[in-house]
Amino acid sequence: MGGGVQHSLKGSRPQIPGVRDLLLDDIVLTHSLFLPTEQFLHQLHQHFMTASTIPSPPCWKEGEAMHRKRAVLVILLHFLETYKGILQEEEKAGKVIKDLYLLIMKDSSLYHKLEDEILKLHQLVETVELKVTEESHPPSKQVKPLFRHFRRIDSCLQTRVAFRGSDEIFCRVYMPDHSYVTIRSRLSASVQDILASVTEKLQYSDEQPTREEALILVAVASSGEKSVLQPNEECVFTTLGINSHLFACTKESFPSLVPLPEEIQVSPGDTEIHRVEAEDVANHLTAFHWELFRCVHELEFVDYVFHGERGRRETANLELLLQRCSEVQHWVATEVLLCESLGKRAHLLKKFIKVAAVCKQNQDMLTFYAVVIGLNNAPVSRLRLTWEKLPGKFKNLFRKFENLTDPCRNHKSYREVLSRMKPPIIPFVPLILKDLTFLHEASKTLVDGLVNVEKLHSVAEKVRTIRKCRSRPLCLEMESSPQQLQTKAYVRQFQVIDNQNLLFELSHKLESNSQ
């Protein structure tokens, strides 16, 4: 395969430096489609070793050895720059990089001609925390909360930071009787590891009898849907639905599993959404979703679609962003359907349309889409009496929003609007994944044993659009008053109903005869 890679790249070598840089970026971003990262780095190591051979092979021209060493160094620098932030999770790849780094640093012939590149390499190795000296004990990690653990206001107000597979989290695992144990686990833990922690906890619990039969781990959705997780599955925490929970049970007790009662209680009185301004809600949504979007490493998009060798461990932040998009959709439906007053419900529709408008103005197309989809959710869209009370101006505005989110002609309307926007932008992420999936399924990665460079370029171009969206910082002017902090906390810890059957029940109670 290595020879095929070399051949295909050699045949495509451009003469224009800018294009050559683009090709390098293509390979670094997409190499895992055809060559595992560890092998990719081993080939760099091998090329550098060959170039260091004395005397040089007879077929090489004068200066060829230095040219090859420099090429390896340039590729390694670009690789480290791209993978910065996630290399800590690549233990085997990290070892190869350390060996190659030491090899380069010992090569005195490089220092005079490539001084700037050597300095940059040293800085990057320090940045990505690749220790080249004796290994020291890693610092203790702070246990991070996931969305469903945001209940304390001081936790939900903190700026979001990226999750990594080695991060530790707290998680509740429930029993068939809805009692639970709280375990501390790595985000990348396997189902087998989770069950081992649960079993250990149960052994020290006075309330639980001694268990002789092996436990299985089950994801139970609020709708009652159950999914048995396989022992070798990893990173299951971020794949759970909004109101899904993990249950540990025996195979015998599996049929009796039922979801936890809904956490949201229908009670009289207005919820927080009625008391806040639409613009404030929209701005805080944009600010939070920008934090989440910034946490997603660009390579997570490739791994999510192409299932690279890093697997789920490197897609946790993307999965959480997708989960949040779904959460916002259900938040809109939940708030509307929990409002019993017809007049207030119509006012809520108006407010959500305002929220969508401000998000579009903020170039937060992820939240814009989520709000529009939430208003188009069947239990909400069927409320004929409620929609009839909406002022004509807002009906027309919402119609424009529906046209913008219309998937016809491959989302033509949305793509045209997006093309006119300048960074910072929060794009509608599910559509990027759809585009990548199409690129993956429409053509083969290897053609006659050679790498399909056109496919790699198309995939890399799509990833570069993400890079462009985040090329400038987001600047939103928001006050830091107690009321604004309360709004910030509200938008970061939604409690929603994601059971479609329950949403329909609420809808029919509000307007039984609507179609």
One Martini backbone bead per residue (centre of mass of N, CA, C, O) as a GRO file, in nm:
protein
  515
    1MET     BB    1   0.057   0.063  -0.018
    2GLY     BB    2   0.295   0.259   0.000
    3GLY     BB    3   0.361   0.258  -0.306
    4GLY     BB    4   0.085   0.370  -0.398
    5VAL     BB    5   0.110   0.638  -0.257
    6GLN     BB    6   0.364   0.740  -0.393
    7HIS     BB    7   0.267   0.726  -0.685
    8SER     BB    8   0.017   0.910  -0.667
    9LEU     BB    9   0.173   1.163  -0.564
   10LYS     BB   10   0.387   1.190  -0.784
   11GLY     BB   11   0.176   1.227  -1.021
   12SER     BB   12   0.054   1.502  -0.851
   13ARG     BB   13   0.287   1.696  -0.856
   14PRO     BB   14   0.318   2.019  -0.813
   15GLN     BB   15   0.460   2.350  -0.887
   16ILE     BB   16   0.285   2.502  -0.694
   17PRO     BB   17   0.319   2.581  -0.370
   18GLY     BB   18   0.020   2.611  -0.286
   19VAL     BB   19  -0.066   2.330  -0.393
   20ARG     BB   20   0.136   2.166  -0.229
   21ASP     BB   21   0.020   2.247   0.045
   22LEU     BB   22  -0.260   2.131  -0.010
   23LEU     BB   23  -0.171   1.837  -0.043
   24LEU     BB   24  -0.055   1.807   0.238
   25ASP     BB   25  -0.322   1.863   0.385
   26ASP     BB   26  -0.479   1.631   0.264
   27ILE     BB   27  -0.303   1.401   0.384
   28VAL     BB   28  -0.318   1.474   0.687
   29LEU     BB   29  -0.638   1.468   0.706
   30THR     BB   30  -0.675   1.164   0.524
   31HIS     BB   31  -0.480   0.915   0.579
   32SER     BB   32  -0.679   0.724   0.753
   33LEU     BB   33  -0.827   0.600   0.500
   34PHE     BB   34  -0.534   0.428   0.411
   35LEU     BB   35  -0.349   0.508   0.680
   36PRO     BB   36  -0.235   0.466   0.963
   37THR     BB   37  -0.076   0.678   1.166
   38GLU     BB   38   0.160   0.498   1.253
   39GLN     BB   39   0.249   0.427   0.960
   40PHE     BB   40   0.291   0.711   0.859
   41LEU     BB   41   0.524   0.771   1.065
   42HIS     BB   42   0.709   0.535   0.990
   43GLN     BB   43   0.768   0.642   0.704
   44LEU     BB   44   0.908   0.897   0.793
   45HIS     BB   45   1.128   0.759   0.955
   46GLN     BB   46   1.245   0.596   0.717
   47HIS     BB   47   1.317   0.836   0.531
   48PHE     BB   48   1.517   0.966   0.730
   49MET     BB   49   1.711   0.728   0.756
   50THR     BB   50   1.785   0.712   0.455
   51ALA     BB   51   1.893   1.014   0.440
   52SER     BB   52   2.127   0.935   0.669
   53THR     BB   53   2.290   0.777   0.487
   54ILE     BB   54   2.635   0.653   0.480
   55PRO     BB   55   2.635   0.676   0.195
   56SER     BB   56   2.466   0.775  -0.054
   57PRO     BB   57   2.298   0.685  -0.298
   58PRO     BB   58   2.403   0.687  -0.629
   59CYS     BB   59   2.121   0.805  -0.754
   60TRP     BB   60   2.176   1.058  -0.603
   61LYS     BB   61   2.183   1.377  -0.581
   62GLU     BB   62   2.297   1.664  -0.493
   63GLY     BB   63   2.113   1.728  -0.196
   64GLU     BB   64   1.892   1.501  -0.152
   65ALA     BB   65   1.906   1.442   0.150
   66MET     BB   66   1.821   1.724   0.249
   67HIS     BB   67   1.553   1.731   0.096
   68ARG     BB   68   1.427   1.484   0.248
   69LYS     BB   69   1.448   1.589   0.533
   70ARG     BB   70   1.280   1.840   0.487
   71ALA     BB   71   1.021   1.694   0.401
   72VAL     BB   72   0.978   1.548   0.669
   73LEU     BB   73   0.968   1.801   0.847
   74VAL     BB   74   0.724   1.939   0.710
   75ILE     BB   75   0.522   1.711   0.761
   76LEU     BB   76   0.552   1.698   1.069
   77LEU     BB   77   0.467   1.988   1.128
   78HIS     BB   78   0.184   1.966   1.003
   79PHE     BB   79   0.087   1.735   1.179
   80LEU     BB   80   0.120   1.873   1.457
   81GLU     BB   81  -0.063   2.115   1.396
   82THR     BB   82  -0.323   1.942   1.339
   83TYR     BB   83  -0.299   1.739   1.611
   84LYS     BB   84  -0.335   1.938   1.809
   85GLY     BB   85  -0.486   1.803   2.117
   86ILE     BB   86  -0.483   1.461   2.032
   87LEU     BB   87  -0.202   1.308   2.085
   88GLN     BB   88  -0.246   1.199   2.376
   89GLU     BB   89  -0.428   0.951   2.249
   90GLU     BB   90  -0.154   0.863   2.078
   91GLU     BB   91   0.063   0.650   2.187
   92LYS     BB   92   0.206   0.517   1.943
   93ALA     BB   93   0.249   0.774   1.781
   94GLY     BB   94   0.409   0.926   2.001
   95LYS     BB   95   0.658   0.740   1.994
   96VAL     BB   96   0.742   0.797   1.702
   97ILE     BB   97   0.777   1.103   1.736
   98LYS     BB   98   0.998   1.092   1.948
   99ASP     BB   99   1.206   0.939   1.777
  100LEU     BB  100   1.211   1.146   1.542
  101TYR     BB  101   1.289   1.391   1.708
  102LEU     BB  102   1.563   1.283   1.812
  103LEU     BB  103   1.684   1.235   1.534
  104ILE     BB  104   1.675   1.531   1.440
  105MET     BB  105   1.830   1.664   1.685
  106LYS     BB  106   2.104   1.489   1.613
  107ASP     BB  107   2.116   1.644   1.332
  108SER     BB  108   2.358   1.871   1.257
  109SER     BB  109   2.299   1.931   0.944
  110LEU     BB  110   2.026   2.103   1.003
  111TYR     BB  111   2.081   2.367   1.173
  112HIS     BB  112   2.176   2.579   0.954
  113LYS     BB  113   1.938   2.538   0.727
  114LEU     BB  114   1.688   2.456   0.963
  115GLU     BB  115   1.638   2.639   1.217
  116ASP     BB  116   1.335   2.719   1.212
  117GLU     BB  117   1.216   2.430   1.198
  118ILE     BB  118   1.341   2.322   1.460
  119LEU     BB  119   1.212   2.526   1.650
  120LYS     BB  120   0.919   2.457   1.578
  121LEU     BB  121   0.932   2.162   1.661
  122HIS     BB  122   0.997   2.207   1.957
  123GLN     BB  123   0.739   2.371   2.020
  124LEU     BB  124   0.530   2.154   1.935
  125VAL     BB  125   0.617   1.929   2.125
  126GLU     BB  126   0.550   2.096   2.376
  127THR     BB  127   0.250   2.154   2.311
  128VAL     BB  128   0.172   1.830   2.285
  129GLU     BB  129   0.320   1.678   2.521
  130LEU     BB  130   0.597   1.535   2.425
  131LYS     BB  131   0.791   1.342   2.607
  132VAL     BB  132   1.160   1.291   2.598
  133THR     BB  133   1.175   1.210   2.874
  134GLU     BB  134   1.117   1.095   3.155
  135GLU     BB  135   0.849   0.969   3.281
  136SER     BB  136   0.579   1.110   3.435
  137HIS     BB  137   0.335   1.174   3.633
  138PRO     BB  138   0.029   1.246   3.584
  139PRO     BB  139  -0.190   1.465   3.633
  140SER     BB  140  -0.463   1.532   3.785
  141LYS     BB  141  -0.793   1.497   3.694
  142GLN     BB  142  -1.071   1.655   3.608
  143VAL     BB  143  -1.398   1.613   3.653
  144LYS     BB  144  -1.635   1.596   3.399
  145PRO     BB  145  -1.923   1.723   3.269
  146LEU     BB  146  -2.209   1.652   3.129
  147PHE     BB  147  -2.506   1.758   3.035
  148ARG     BB  148  -2.673   1.570   3.241
  149HIS     BB  149  -2.485   1.715   3.486
  150PHE     BB  150  -2.627   1.995   3.467
  151ARG     BB  151  -2.719   2.147   3.790
  152ARG     BB  152  -2.500   2.335   3.860
  153ILE     BB  153  -2.441   2.663   3.807
  154ASP     BB  154  -2.122   2.665   3.816
  155SER     BB  155  -2.090   2.450   3.593
  156CYS     BB  156  -2.263   2.575   3.348
  157LEU     BB  157  -2.081   2.855   3.338
  158GLN     BB  158  -1.858   2.720   3.223
  159THR     BB  159  -1.625   2.685   3.002
  160ARG     BB  160  -1.583   2.496   2.739
  161VAL     BB  161  -1.410   2.189   2.697
  162ALA     BB  162  -1.246   1.948   2.566
  163PHE     BB  163  -1.281   1.617   2.505
  164ARG     BB  164  -1.122   1.316   2.618
  165GLY     BB  165  -1.073   0.983   2.657
  166SER     BB  166  -0.908   1.031   2.944
  167ASP     BB  167  -1.132   1.146   3.069
  168GLU     BB  168  -1.322   1.210   3.359
  169ILE     BB  169  -1.639   1.082   3.481
  170PHE     BB  170  -1.965   1.102   3.588
  171CYS     BB  171  -2.199   0.820   3.645
  172ARG     BB  172  -2.511   0.678   3.612
  173VAL     BB  173  -2.625   0.348   3.715
  174TYR     BB  174  -2.898   0.152   3.671
  175MET     BB  175  -3.157  -0.030   3.797
  176PRO     BB  176  -3.458  -0.187   3.764
  177ASP     BB  177  -3.558  -0.014   4.041
  178HIS     BB  178  -3.396   0.282   4.005
  179SER     BB  179  -3.154   0.245   4.121
  180TYR     BB  180  -2.808   0.362   4.198
  181VAL     BB  181  -2.480   0.417   4.068
  182THR     BB  182  -2.172   0.596   4.108
  183ILE     BB  183  -1.928   0.653   3.864
  184ARG     BB  184  -1.584   0.653   3.773
  185SER     BB  185  -1.482   0.744   3.436
  186ARG     BB  186  -1.376   0.701   3.139
  187LEU     BB  187  -1.480   0.803   2.835
  188SER     BB  188  -1.334   0.537   2.687
  189ALA     BB  189  -1.475   0.324   2.817
  190SER     BB  190  -1.575   0.019   2.841
  191VAL     BB  191  -1.830  -0.183   2.913
  192GLN     BB  192  -1.661  -0.371   3.086
  193ASP     BB  193  -1.551  -0.147   3.276
  194ILE     BB  194  -1.822  -0.044   3.379
  195LEU     BB  195  -1.921  -0.315   3.501
  196ALA     BB  196  -1.688  -0.342   3.701
  197SER     BB  197  -1.759  -0.085   3.864
  198VAL     BB  198  -2.045  -0.169   3.939
  199THR     BB  199  -1.981  -0.434   4.084
  200GLU     BB  200  -1.800  -0.308   4.301
  201LYS     BB  201  -2.018  -0.125   4.424
  202LEU     BB  202  -2.225  -0.354   4.498
  203GLN     BB  203  -2.043  -0.507   4.705
  204TYR     BB  204  -2.063  -0.230   4.906
  205SER     BB  205  -2.373  -0.272   4.919
  206ASP     BB  206  -2.643  -0.316   5.136
  207GLU     BB  207  -2.891  -0.310   4.921
  208GLN     BB  208  -2.734  -0.532   4.762
  209PRO     BB  209  -2.721  -0.827   4.650
  210THR     BB  210  -2.563  -1.095   4.567
  211ARG     BB  211  -2.403  -1.150   4.249
  212GLU     BB  212  -2.367  -1.413   4.005
  213GLU     BB  213  -2.473  -1.288   3.762
  214ALA     BB  214  -2.416  -1.141   3.484
  215LEU     BB  215  -2.386  -0.831   3.346
  216ILE     BB  216  -2.559  -0.585   3.160
  217LEU     BB  217  -2.564  -0.316   2.921
  218VAL     BB  218  -2.823  -0.056   2.900
  219ALA     BB  219  -3.000   0.148   2.677
  220VAL     BB  220  -3.259   0.378   2.788
  221ALA     BB  221  -3.521   0.529   2.665
  222SER     BB  222  -3.800   0.729   2.711
  223SER     BB  223  -3.971   0.532   2.510
  224GLY     BB  224  -3.833   0.225   2.586
  225GLU     BB  225  -3.595   0.183   2.431
  226LYS     BB  226  -3.359  -0.092   2.380
  227SER     BB  227  -2.988  -0.133   2.423
  228VAL     BB  228  -2.740  -0.357   2.386
  229LEU     BB  229  -2.416  -0.353   2.501
  230GLN     BB  230  -2.107  -0.426   2.410
  231PRO     BB  231  -1.815  -0.502   2.576
  232ASN     BB  232  -1.620  -0.349   2.340
  233GLU     BB  233  -1.745  -0.090   2.375
  234GLU     BB  234  -1.690   0.264   2.334
  235CYS     BB  235  -1.792   0.564   2.424
  236VAL     BB  236  -2.112   0.568   2.529
  237PHE     BB  237  -2.193   0.839   2.664
  238THR     BB  238  -2.212   1.024   2.386
  239THR     BB  239  -2.447   0.824   2.249
  240LEU     BB  240  -2.666   0.915   2.407
  241GLY     BB  241  -2.950   1.027   2.461
  242ILE     BB  242  -3.091   1.277   2.622
  243ASN     BB  243  -3.298   1.063   2.806
  244SER     BB  244  -3.088   0.854   2.848
  245HIS     BB  245  -2.993   0.540   3.016
  246LEU     BB  246  -2.805   0.340   3.226
  247PHE     BB  247  -2.824  -0.019   3.258
  248ALA     BB  248  -2.795  -0.279   3.504
  249CYS     BB  249  -2.834  -0.630   3.421
  250THR     BB  250  -2.982  -0.912   3.367
  251LYS     BB  251  -3.111  -1.116   3.134
  252GLU     BB  252  -3.370  -1.175   3.300
  253SER     BB  253  -3.438  -0.850   3.360
  254PHE     BB  254  -3.459  -0.704   3.083
  255PRO     BB  255  -3.780  -0.702   3.020
  256SER     BB  256  -3.834  -0.505   3.288
  257LEU     BB  257  -3.739  -0.256   3.164
  258VAL     BB  258  -3.778   0.093   3.248
  259PRO     BB  259  -3.807   0.404   3.231
  260LEU     BB  260  -3.774   0.688   3.358
  261PRO     BB  261  -3.922   0.929   3.479
  262GLU     BB  262  -4.013   1.222   3.409
  263GLU     BB  263  -3.854   1.524   3.497
  264ILE     BB  264  -4.095   1.677   3.387
  265GLN     BB  265  -4.332   1.889   3.531
  266VAL     BB  266  -4.659   1.975   3.505
  267SER     BB  267  -4.700   2.321   3.578
  268PRO     BB  268  -4.801   2.598   3.688
  269GLY     BB  269  -4.679   2.848   3.513
  270ASP     BB  270  -4.401   3.009   3.416
  271THR     BB  271  -4.130   2.986   3.243
  272GLU     BB  272  -3.830   3.123   3.162
  273ILE     BB  273  -3.899   3.202   2.860
  274HIS     BB  274  -4.118   3.426   2.947
  275ARG     BB  275  -3.885   3.624   3.101
  276VAL     BB  276  -3.722   3.652   2.835
  277GLU     BB  277  -3.539   3.767   2.584
  278ALA     BB  278  -3.481   3.675   2.268
  279GLU     BB  279  -3.196   3.798   2.229
  280ASP     BB  280  -3.066   3.673   2.480
  281VAL     BB  281  -3.110   3.380   2.411
  282ALA     BB  282  -2.965   3.380   2.136
  283ASN     BB  283  -2.684   3.476   2.235
  284HIS     BB  284  -2.638   3.241   2.439
  285LEU     BB  285  -2.658   3.017   2.234
  286THR     BB  286  -2.428   3.104   2.051
  287ALA     BB  287  -2.203   3.105   2.264
  288PHE     BB  288  -2.227   2.805   2.341
  289HIS     BB  289  -2.203   2.680   2.050
  290TRP     BB  290  -1.922   2.791   2.001
  291GLU     BB  291  -1.781   2.633   2.218
  292LEU     BB  292  -1.855   2.353   2.107
  293PHE     BB  293  -1.739   2.391   1.820
  294ARG     BB  294  -1.442   2.449   1.918
  295CYS     BB  295  -1.406   2.154   2.047
  296VAL     BB  296  -1.407   2.047   1.762
  297HIS     BB  297  -1.219   1.857   1.586
  298GLU     BB  298  -1.169   1.829   1.252
  299LEU     BB  299  -1.112   1.509   1.266
  300GLU     BB  300  -1.393   1.416   1.368
  301PHE     BB  301  -1.537   1.423   1.094
  302VAL     BB  302  -1.377   1.195   0.967
  303ASP     BB  303  -1.421   0.973   1.185
  304TYR     BB  304  -1.733   0.967   1.190
  305VAL     BB  305  -1.755   0.866   0.884
  306PHE     BB  306  -1.475   0.671   0.846
  307HIS     BB  307  -1.367   0.519   1.088
  308GLY     BB  308  -1.108   0.552   1.217
  309GLU     BB  309  -0.862   0.434   1.433
  310ARG     BB  310  -0.971   0.620   1.672
  311GLY     BB  311  -1.260   0.646   1.681
  312ARG     BB  312  -1.478   0.757   1.925
  313ARG     BB  313  -1.271   0.911   2.100
  314GLU     BB  314  -1.261   1.152   1.858
  315THR     BB  315  -1.609   1.222   1.874
  316ALA     BB  316  -1.732   1.345   2.134
  317ASN     BB  317  -1.778   1.650   2.062
  318LEU     BB  318  -1.962   1.600   1.817
  319GLU     BB  319  -2.181   1.436   1.964
  320LEU     BB  320  -2.256   1.667   2.162
  321LEU     BB  321  -2.345   1.869   1.944
  322LEU     BB  322  -2.570   1.692   1.824
  323GLN     BB  323  -2.725   1.664   2.088
  324ARG     BB  324  -2.782   1.966   2.122
  325CYS     BB  325  -2.947   2.005   1.865
  326SER     BB  326  -3.173   1.813   1.962
  327GLU     BB  327  -3.236   1.963   2.226
  328VAL     BB  328  -3.340   2.227   2.099
  329GLN     BB  329  -3.575   2.107   1.946
  330HIS     BB  330  -3.717   1.995   2.211
  331TRP     BB  331  -3.739   2.259   2.362
  332VAL     BB  332  -3.939   2.401   2.183
  333ALA     BB  333  -4.165   2.190   2.209
  334THR     BB  334  -4.187   2.183   2.518
  335GLU     BB  335  -4.261   2.480   2.574
  336VAL     BB  336  -4.518   2.490   2.402
  337LEU     BB  337  -4.667   2.223   2.530
  338LEU     BB  338  -4.658   2.351   2.840
  339CYS     BB  339  -4.856   2.569   2.729
  340GLU     BB  340  -5.196   2.637   2.806
  341SER     BB  341  -5.207   2.914   2.686
  342LEU     BB  342  -5.291   3.040   2.389
  343GLY     BB  343  -5.163   3.324   2.397
  344LYS     BB  344  -4.882   3.236   2.506
  345ARG     BB  345  -4.822   3.036   2.279
  346ALA     BB  346  -4.816   3.243   2.051
  347HIS     BB  347  -4.591   3.411   2.182
  348LEU     BB  348  -4.380   3.183   2.166
  349LEU     BB  349  -4.363   3.160   1.864
  350LYS     BB  350  -4.265   3.448   1.825
  351LYS     BB  351  -4.006   3.418   1.998
  352PHE     BB  352  -3.873   3.185   1.833
  353ILE     BB  353  -3.855   3.345   1.570
  354LYS     BB  354  -3.669   3.559   1.690
  355VAL     BB  355  -3.441   3.370   1.766
  356ALA     BB  356  -3.383   3.276   1.478
  357ALA     BB  357  -3.316   3.558   1.364
  358VAL     BB  358  -3.071   3.620   1.549
  359CYS     BB  359  -2.905   3.369   1.476
  360LYS     BB  360  -2.876   3.444   1.180
  361GLN     BB  361  -2.734   3.712   1.237
  362ASN     BB  362  -2.497   3.549   1.396
  363GLN     BB  363  -2.434   3.289   1.218
  364ASP     BB  364  -2.625   3.059   1.364
  365MET     BB  365  -2.728   2.779   1.195
  366LEU     BB  366  -2.774   2.563   1.403
  367THR     BB  367  -2.992   2.705   1.577
  368PHE     BB  368  -3.179   2.787   1.356
  369TYR     BB  369  -3.252   2.503   1.265
  370ALA     BB  370  -3.347   2.388   1.540
  371VAL     BB  371  -3.588   2.584   1.577
  372VAL     BB  372  -3.739   2.523   1.312
  373ILE     BB  373  -3.768   2.219   1.361
  374GLY     BB  374  -3.924   2.248   1.629
  375LEU     BB  375  -4.171   2.403   1.496
  376ASN     BB  376  -4.208   2.146   1.284
  377ASN     BB  377  -4.307   1.970   1.482
  378ALA     BB  378  -4.592   1.802   1.478
  379PRO     BB  379  -4.709   1.879   1.768
  380VAL     BB  380  -4.684   2.189   1.680
  381SER     BB  381  -4.793   2.223   1.378
  382ARG     BB  382  -5.098   2.123   1.461
  383LEU     BB  383  -5.159   2.405   1.607
  384ARG     BB  384  -5.384   2.592   1.464
  385LEU     BB  385  -5.481   2.808   1.672
  386THR     BB  386  -5.200   2.915   1.738
  387TRP     BB  387  -5.109   2.999   1.447
  388GLU     BB  388  -5.351   3.197   1.394
  389LYS     BB  389  -5.244   3.412   1.624
  390LEU     BB  390  -5.027   3.485   1.443
  391PRO     BB  391  -4.880   3.723   1.301
  392GLY     BB  392  -4.826   3.786   0.971
  393LYS     BB  393  -4.527   3.865   0.988
  394PHE     BB  394  -4.440   3.587   1.123
  395LYS     BB  395  -4.545   3.397   0.912
  396ASN     BB  396  -4.363   3.502   0.681
  397LEU     BB  397  -4.092   3.457   0.823
  398PHE     BB  398  -4.124   3.150   0.865
  399ARG     BB  399  -4.149   3.083   0.566
  400LYS     BB  400  -3.859   3.170   0.499
  401PHE     BB  401  -3.724   2.968   0.689
  402GLU     BB  402  -3.833   2.715   0.551
  403ASN     BB  403  -3.697   2.772   0.278
  404LEU     BB  404  -3.402   2.771   0.388
  405THR     BB  405  -3.443   2.458   0.511
  406ASP     BB  406  -3.483   2.336   0.247
  407PRO     BB  407  -3.368   2.030   0.087
  408CYS     BB  408  -3.390   2.118  -0.182
  409ARG     BB  409  -3.143   2.095  -0.401
  410ASN     BB  410  -2.929   2.048  -0.182
  411HIS     BB  411  -2.969   2.306  -0.006
  412LYS     BB  412  -2.952   2.572  -0.177
  413SER     BB  413  -3.039   2.813   0.002
  414TYR     BB  414  -2.837   2.772   0.229
  415ARG     BB  415  -2.571   2.772   0.063
  416GLU     BB  416  -2.602   3.063  -0.042
  417VAL     BB  417  -2.601   3.204   0.232
  418LEU     BB  418  -2.331   3.085   0.338
  419SER     BB  419  -2.144   3.201   0.103
  420ARG     BB  420  -2.195   3.513   0.219
  421MET     BB  421  -2.042   3.446   0.464
  422LYS     BB  422  -1.842   3.546   0.741
  423PRO     BB  423  -1.640   3.513   0.973
  424PRO     BB  424  -1.812   3.384   1.209
  425ILE     BB  425  -1.938   3.036   1.196
  426ILE     BB  426  -2.233   2.825   1.247
  427PRO     BB  427  -2.299   2.550   1.113
  428PHE     BB  428  -2.483   2.286   0.981
  429VAL     BB  429  -2.348   1.997   1.073
  430PRO     BB  430  -2.520   1.761   0.949
  431LEU     BB  431  -2.453   1.849   0.651
  432ILE     BB  432  -2.152   1.789   0.656
  433LEU     BB  433  -2.188   1.484   0.712
  434LYS     BB  434  -2.349   1.429   0.457
  435ASP     BB  435  -2.130   1.513   0.256
  436LEU     BB  436  -1.914   1.309   0.354
  437THR     BB  437  -2.082   1.056   0.301
  438PHE     BB  438  -2.104   1.096  -0.001
  439LEU     BB  439  -1.799   1.090  -0.061
  440HIS     BB  440  -1.758   0.804   0.051
  441GLU     BB  441  -1.987   0.650  -0.133
  442ALA     BB  442  -1.915   0.761  -0.437
  443SER     BB  443  -1.610   0.663  -0.374
  444LYS     BB  444  -1.303   0.529  -0.382
  445THR     BB  445  -1.001   0.521  -0.217
  446LEU     BB  446  -0.916   0.278  -0.400
  447VAL     BB  447  -0.747   0.255  -0.729
  448ASP     BB  448  -0.567   0.010  -0.830
  449GLY     BB  449  -0.393   0.059  -0.548
  450LEU     BB  450  -0.458   0.363  -0.551
  451VAL     BB  451  -0.495   0.671  -0.448
  452ASN     BB  452  -0.773   0.888  -0.427
  453VAL     BB  453  -0.704   1.215  -0.454
  454GLU     BB  454  -0.980   1.345  -0.513
  455LYS     BB  455  -1.117   1.248  -0.254
  456LEU     BB  456  -0.927   1.372  -0.050
  457HIS     BB  457  -0.972   1.664  -0.142
  458SER     BB  458  -1.278   1.680  -0.090
  459VAL     BB  459  -1.262   1.620   0.211
  460ALA     BB  460  -1.062   1.848   0.289
  461GLU     BB  461  -1.237   2.083   0.190
  462LYS     BB  462  -1.463   2.038   0.396
  463VAL     BB  463  -1.281   2.078   0.645
  464ARG     BB  464  -1.188   2.371   0.567
  465THR     BB  465  -1.464   2.504   0.620
  466ILE     BB  466  -1.442   2.479   0.925
  467ARG     BB  467  -1.187   2.644   0.960
  468LYS     BB  468  -1.307   2.904   0.841
  469CYS     BB  469  -1.544   2.947   1.046
  470ARG     BB  470  -1.295   2.967   1.288
  471SER     BB  471  -1.091   3.216   1.198
  472ARG     BB  472  -1.277   3.382   1.393
  473PRO     BB  473  -1.391   3.542   1.650
  474LEU     BB  474  -1.641   3.571   1.880
  475CYS     BB  475  -1.849   3.880   1.916
  476LEU     BB  476  -2.047   3.939   2.204
  477GLU     BB  477  -2.257   4.169   2.355
  478MET     BB  478  -2.273   4.110   2.713
  479GLU     BB  479  -2.393   4.114   3.005
  480SER     BB  480  -2.317   4.061   3.381
  481SER     BB  481  -2.579   4.021   3.504
  482PRO     BB  482  -2.784   3.833   3.693
  483GLN     BB  483  -2.991   3.790   3.463
  484GLN     BB  484  -2.784   3.689   3.250
  485LEU     BB  485  -2.684   3.446   3.416
  486GLN     BB  486  -2.960   3.308   3.422
  487THR     BB  487  -2.985   3.276   3.116
  488LYS     BB  488  -2.726   3.115   3.076
  489ALA     BB  489  -2.813   2.876   3.253
  490TYR     BB  490  -3.069   2.800   3.100
  491VAL     BB  491  -2.939   2.736   2.807
  492ARG     BB  492  -2.732   2.506   2.949
  493GLN     BB  493  -3.002   2.343   3.105
  494PHE     BB  494  -3.203   2.173   2.966
  495GLN     BB  495  -3.543   2.050   2.993
  496VAL     BB  496  -3.665   1.769   2.812
  497ILE     BB  497  -3.884   1.625   2.569
  498ASP     BB  498  -3.816   1.316   2.362
  499ASN     BB  499  -4.105   1.198   2.358
  500GLN     BB  500  -4.322   1.182   2.103
  501ASN     BB  501  -4.576   1.067   2.240
  502LEU     BB  502  -4.593   1.281   2.464
  503LEU     BB  503  -4.611   1.528   2.279
  504PHE     BB  504  -4.881   1.442   2.151
  505GLU     BB  505  -5.047   1.440   2.406
  506LEU     BB  506  -5.013   1.738   2.471
  507SER     BB  507  -5.129   1.844   2.203
  508HIS     BB  508  -5.421   1.714   2.235
  509LYS     BB  509  -5.490   1.866   2.497
  510LEU     BB  510  -5.484   2.151   2.369
  511GLU     BB  511  -5.572   2.033   2.056
  512SER     BB  512  -5.789   1.793   1.957
  513ASN     BB  513  -5.891   1.912   1.649
  514SER     BB  514  -5.636   1.936   1.521
  515GLN     BB  515  -5.423   1.893   1.207
   0.00000   0.00000   0.00000
